[in-house]
Tab-separated table of C-alpha atoms in Angstrom:
chain	number	residue	atom	x	y	z
A	1	MET	CA	0.000	0.000	0.000
A	2	ARG	CA	0.952	3.608	-0.451
A	3	GLY	CA	2.276	5.546	2.505
A	4	SER	CA	-0.723	7.872	2.513
A	5	SER	CA	-3.083	4.901	2.858
A	6	HIS	CA	-1.030	3.411	5.692
A	7	LEU	CA	-1.060	6.776	7.440
A	8	ALA	CA	-4.834	7.102	7.087
A	9	ILE	CA	-5.423	3.554	8.359
A	10	GLY	CA	-3.048	4.163	11.269
A	11	LEU	CA	-4.838	7.368	12.259
A	12	ILE	CA	-8.220	5.617	12.071
A	13	THR	CA	-6.781	2.856	14.255
A	14	GLY	CA	-5.706	5.506	16.753
A	15	VAL	CA	-9.250	6.868	16.804
A	16	ALA	CA	-10.542	3.325	17.356
A	17	VAL	CA	-8.193	2.785	20.306
A	18	ALA	CA	-9.116	6.130	21.848
A	19	GLY	CA	-12.835	5.726	21.282
A	20	LEU	CA	-13.408	2.030	21.910
A	21	VAL	CA	-10.868	0.792	24.468
A	22	PRO	CA	-12.093	1.329	28.047
A	23	GLY	CA	-9.816	3.478	30.178
A	24	ILE	CA	-7.911	4.998	27.267
A	25	PRO	CA	-8.466	8.773	27.083
A	26	PHE	CA	-9.190	10.372	23.720
A	27	SER	CA	-5.797	11.802	22.848
A	28	PRO	CA	-4.756	13.601	19.628
A	29	ALA	CA	-1.138	12.747	20.518
A	30	GLY	CA	-2.046	9.062	20.820
A	31	ILE	CA	-3.820	9.127	17.452
A	32	ALA	CA	-0.767	10.788	15.898
A	33	LEU	CA	1.443	8.104	17.470
A	34	ALA	CA	-0.713	5.407	15.874
A	35	GLY	CA	-0.280	7.126	12.506
A	36	PHE	CA	3.484	7.333	12.999
A	37	SER	CA	3.597	3.674	14.021
A	38	ALA	CA	1.656	2.697	10.909
A	39	LEU	CA	4.502	4.084	8.813
A	40	ALA	CA	7.312	2.491	10.857
A	41	PRO	CA	7.385	-0.952	9.130
A	42	ASP	CA	8.327	0.703	5.845
A	43	LEU	CA	11.547	2.112	7.268
A	44	ASP	CA	13.038	-0.859	5.397
A	45	HIS	CA	12.220	0.960	2.128
A	46	PRO	CA	14.404	3.998	1.320
A	47	SER	CA	11.588	5.729	-0.564
A	48	SER	CA	8.903	5.316	2.068
A	49	ARG	CA	7.180	8.354	3.529
A	50	LEU	CA	8.745	7.964	6.987
A	51	SER	CA	12.222	7.197	5.603
A	52	LYS	CA	12.138	10.466	3.706
A	53	ARG	CA	11.050	12.401	6.798
A	54	LEU	CA	13.545	10.844	9.206
A	55	GLY	CA	16.297	10.836	6.598
A	56	PHE	CA	16.132	14.621	6.239
A	57	ALA	CA	19.914	14.828	6.685
A	58	GLN	CA	20.758	12.703	3.647
A	59	ASN	CA	22.266	15.579	1.651
A	60	TYR	CA	24.355	16.552	4.666
A	61	VAL	CA	25.678	12.995	4.847
A	62	ARG	CA	26.847	13.171	1.237
A	63	TRP	CA	28.563	16.508	1.734
A	64	ALA	CA	30.054	15.346	5.032
A	65	PHE	CA	31.977	12.653	3.142
A	66	VAL	CA	33.089	15.136	0.496
A	67	LEU	CA	34.208	17.702	3.087
A	68	ALA	CA	35.957	14.975	5.072
A	69	GLY	CA	37.883	14.072	1.925
A	70	ILE	CA	38.859	17.704	1.376
A	71	GLY	CA	39.929	18.011	5.011
A	72	ILE	CA	42.045	14.861	4.847
A	73	ALA	CA	43.656	16.084	1.621
A	74	ALA	CA	44.493	19.466	3.166
A	75	TYR	CA	45.908	17.818	6.291
A	76	THR	CA	47.973	15.469	4.137
A	77	HIS	CA	49.345	18.295	2.006
A	78	TYR	CA	50.321	20.646	4.811
A	79	MET	CA	51.060	18.347	7.748
A	80	LEU	CA	52.458	15.064	6.466
A	81	LEU	CA	55.837	14.283	5.041
A	82	ALA	CA	56.117	13.333	1.386
A	83	VAL	CA	56.642	9.661	2.260
A	84	ASP	CA	53.299	9.530	4.125
A	85	ARG	CA	51.233	11.486	1.626
A	86	ARG	CA	50.282	8.631	-0.685
A	87	MET	CA	48.071	6.962	1.908
A	88	GLY	CA	46.591	10.291	2.993
A	89	PHE	CA	45.626	11.360	-0.517
A	90	THR	CA	44.254	7.882	-1.256
A	91	THR	CA	42.038	8.094	1.829
A	92	ALA	CA	40.909	11.605	0.894
A	93	LEU	CA	40.053	10.464	-2.626
A	94	ALA	CA	38.084	7.503	-1.265
A	95	PHE	CA	36.007	9.730	1.021
A	96	GLY	CA	35.350	12.189	-1.791
A	97	MET	CA	34.314	9.490	-4.254
A	98	VAL	CA	31.992	7.810	-1.746
A	99	GLY	CA	30.276	11.108	-1.011
A	100	ALA	CA	29.969	12.044	-4.680
A	101	ALA	CA	28.661	8.615	-5.634
A	102	MET	CA	25.971	8.460	-2.967
A	103	GLN	CA	22.494	8.539	-4.426
A	104	GLY	CA	19.180	9.000	-2.631
A	105	GLY	CA	18.832	5.465	-1.246
A	106	SER	CA	22.316	4.994	0.176
A	107	ALA	CA	22.515	8.528	1.549
A	108	ARG	CA	19.118	8.144	3.167
A	109	LYS	CA	20.157	4.905	4.846
A	110	LEU	CA	23.195	6.583	6.341
A	111	ALA	CA	21.079	9.537	7.415
A	112	LEU	CA	18.640	7.203	9.144
A	113	LEU	CA	21.562	5.424	10.775
A	114	PHE	CA	22.846	8.767	12.055
A	115	THR	CA	19.358	9.778	13.260
A	116	GLY	CA	18.882	6.439	15.013
A	117	LEU	CA	22.284	6.501	16.691
A	118	CYS	CA	21.658	10.026	17.973
A	119	THR	CA	18.380	8.761	19.438
A	120	VAL	CA	20.215	5.834	21.064
A	121	VAL	CA	22.695	8.236	22.658
A	122	ALA	CA	19.849	10.490	23.835
A	123	GLY	CA	18.180	7.477	25.432
A	124	LEU	CA	21.378	6.443	27.192
A	125	TYR	CA	21.989	9.993	28.411
A	126	THR	CA	18.461	10.400	29.797
A	127	GLY	CA	18.180	6.836	31.093
A	128	MET	CA	15.210	6.094	28.835
A	129	LEU	CA	15.593	2.536	27.572
A	130	TRP	CA	12.616	2.864	25.234
A	131	LEU	CA	14.252	5.799	23.455
A	132	SER	CA	17.460	3.821	22.875
A	133	MET	CA	15.425	0.852	21.594
A	134	LEU	CA	13.536	3.160	19.245
A	135	GLY	CA	16.828	4.551	17.950
A	136	THR	CA	18.150	1.033	17.407
A	137	PHE	CA	15.056	0.149	15.385
A	138	VAL	CA	15.437	3.266	13.223
A	139	SER	CA	19.145	2.512	12.701
A	140	VAL	CA	18.761	-1.145	11.739
A	141	ALA	CA	15.484	-1.197	9.761
A	142	PRO	CA	16.788	0.611	6.628
A	143	PHE	CA	19.450	-2.072	6.139
A	144	THR	CA	16.937	-4.941	5.951
A	145	SER	CA	15.145	-6.102	2.815
A	146	HIS	CA	11.706	-4.687	2.146
A	147	ARG	CA	8.806	-6.590	3.708
A	148	THR	CA	11.010	-8.934	5.678
A	149	TRP	CA	12.035	-8.355	9.276
A	150	THR	CA	10.050	-5.182	9.928
A	151	HIS	CA	6.923	-6.859	8.554
A	152	THR	CA	6.739	-9.659	11.124
A	153	ILE	CA	4.764	-10.310	14.253
A	154	TRP	CA	8.050	-10.137	16.185
A	155	ALA	CA	8.717	-6.584	15.001
A	156	ALA	CA	5.165	-5.602	15.939
A	157	ALA	CA	5.683	-7.102	19.400
A	158	LEU	CA	8.986	-5.227	19.794
A	159	TRP	CA	7.378	-1.939	18.746
A	160	THR	CA	4.537	-2.512	21.211
A	161	TYR	CA	7.036	-3.273	23.969
A	162	ILE	CA	8.871	-0.034	23.229
A	163	GLY	CA	5.520	1.696	23.696
A	164	HIS	CA	5.020	-0.176	26.955
A	165	LEU	CA	8.373	1.041	28.272
A	166	ALA	CA	7.536	4.580	27.172
A	167	ASN	CA	4.251	4.261	29.029
A	168	GLN	CA	6.102	3.340	32.225
A	169	THR	CA	8.638	6.127	31.845
A	170	LEU	CA	6.346	8.931	30.727
A	171	GLY	CA	3.214	7.896	32.593
A	172	TRP	CA	1.247	8.269	29.348
A	173	HIS	CA	-1.480	5.647	29.561
A	174	GLY	CA	-2.236	3.839	26.320
A	175	VAL	CA	1.074	4.346	24.512
A	176	ALA	CA	1.551	0.618	23.921
A	177	LEU	CA	-1.945	0.263	22.449
A	178	PHE	CA	-1.594	3.261	20.164
A	179	ALA	CA	1.861	2.158	19.022
A	180	GLY	CA	1.073	-1.529	18.645
A	181	GLY	CA	-2.302	-0.907	17.023
A	182	GLY	CA	-0.786	1.432	14.450
A	183	TYR	CA	2.032	-0.975	13.645
A	184	LEU	CA	-0.315	-3.964	13.272
A	185	SER	CA	-2.613	-1.910	11.043
A	186	HIS	CA	0.243	-1.626	8.554
A	187	LEU	CA	0.800	-5.385	8.469
A	188	LEU	CA	-2.906	-6.115	8.105
A	189	ALA	CA	-3.204	-3.561	5.297
A	190	ASP	CA	-0.259	-5.093	3.436
A	191	THR	CA	-1.947	-8.480	3.796
A	192	LEU	CA	-4.500	-7.178	1.275
A	193	THR	CA	-1.810	-6.767	-1.398
A	194	LYS	CA	-0.521	-9.348	-3.848
A	195	SER	CA	2.828	-9.694	-2.046
A	196	GLY	CA	1.256	-10.309	1.349
A	197	VAL	CA	3.148	-10.387	4.630
A	198	LYS	CA	5.541	-13.005	6.003
A	199	TYR	CA	4.347	-12.646	9.583
A	200	PHE	CA	6.425	-15.451	11.065
A	201	MET	CA	9.862	-15.056	9.469
A	202	PRO	CA	12.300	-16.741	9.948
A	203	ILE	CA	10.231	-19.684	11.198
A	204	THR	CA	8.441	-19.789	7.866
A	205	ASP	CA	8.556	-17.752	4.651
A	206	LEU	CA	4.861	-18.316	4.031
A	207	ALA	CA	3.258	-15.046	2.949
A	208	VAL	CA	-0.212	-14.467	4.342
A	209	LYS	CA	-2.248	-12.552	1.788
A	210	LEU	CA	-5.680	-11.693	0.532
A	211	PRO	CA	-4.568	-10.327	-2.855
A	212	LEU	CA	-7.168	-7.654	-3.498
A	213	ILE	CA	-4.915	-4.681	-4.145
A	214	ARG	CA	-2.181	-4.190	-6.711
A	215	THR	CA	-0.084	-1.346	-5.315
A	216	GLY	CA	0.591	1.454	-7.790
A	217	SER	CA	-2.186	0.630	-10.235
A	218	ALA	CA	-5.167	2.932	-10.768
A	219	MET	CA	-7.582	0.273	-9.540
A	220	GLY	CA	-5.307	-0.485	-6.596
A	221	ASN	CA	-5.307	3.171	-5.568
A	222	LEU	CA	-9.113	3.282	-5.727
A	223	LEU	CA	-9.354	0.135	-3.624
A	224	GLU	CA	-7.011	1.639	-1.030
A	225	VAL	CA	-9.260	4.695	-0.767
A	226	ALA	CA	-12.280	2.395	-0.459
A	227	VAL	CA	-10.626	0.353	2.302
A	228	CYS	CA	-9.798	3.521	4.229
A	229	GLY	CA	-13.336	4.817	3.784
A	230	VAL	CA	-15.022	1.599	4.873
A	231	TYR	CA	-12.679	1.176	7.838
A	232	GLY	CA	-13.257	4.751	8.948
A	233	ALA	CA	-17.028	4.369	8.626
A	234	VAL	CA	-17.038	1.161	10.679
A	235	VAL	CA	-14.954	2.745	13.452
A	236	LEU	CA	-17.173	5.825	13.478
A	237	LEU	CA	-20.342	3.725	13.717
A	238	LEU	CA	-18.903	1.690	16.587
A	239	ILE	CA	-17.932	4.834	18.500
A	240	VAL	CA	-21.318	6.462	17.926
A	241	SER	CA	-23.125	3.292	19.017
A	242	ARG	CA	-21.336	3.482	22.378
A	243	MET	CA	-22.232	7.095	23.011
A	244	LYS	CA	-24.954	7.876	25.488
A	245	PHE	CA	-27.278	10.638	24.366
């Protein structure tokens, strides 16, 4: 499914959690968290909506390599003896070529790695384990194949557990449900596509699917809109039916 459809389904799931689960307050932040979580499984795809947002520093990563190469070359020229310059200039050239050769996908992966590692450090500094685990997820996910490890029941459980730890640390009731519900909504939505989802990798590579939607096709896009509309209508009816007038 497209990122916009996953986001819509995640937000609707957040509304469902807030409106239907007893004891969970109606929270715009919780609904937004469910939407964010619905995009998280596609961090394994460099062109996904969330990868683009979190990988905002990708151009800086490219130029960082180029500038590092220039810096190494300058240091080699002015500070090293002639006998040591060959290795220095070779290293500078390597850094410059890597930076110049980086395209969107590879630069974005490195940017996500940098973003994730900064989050890990922030978690360690503040003593928030959930923040470090979140950073680890963001760092590792882009280097996995699409619709593999992040699209499993184990990844959904891990994401929900991160929400549980955040709930304990922040005292924000319902974080685990918003996070886990949003993440699972992504997997269930992808189950409607022709590729399906390998929920139980690596135990089995069996893809669970109900191949109704062909992602990217005109009919597939219409079906995604229809799924979002029907899902939203069902959630709205359930919430209204529970209201006391």
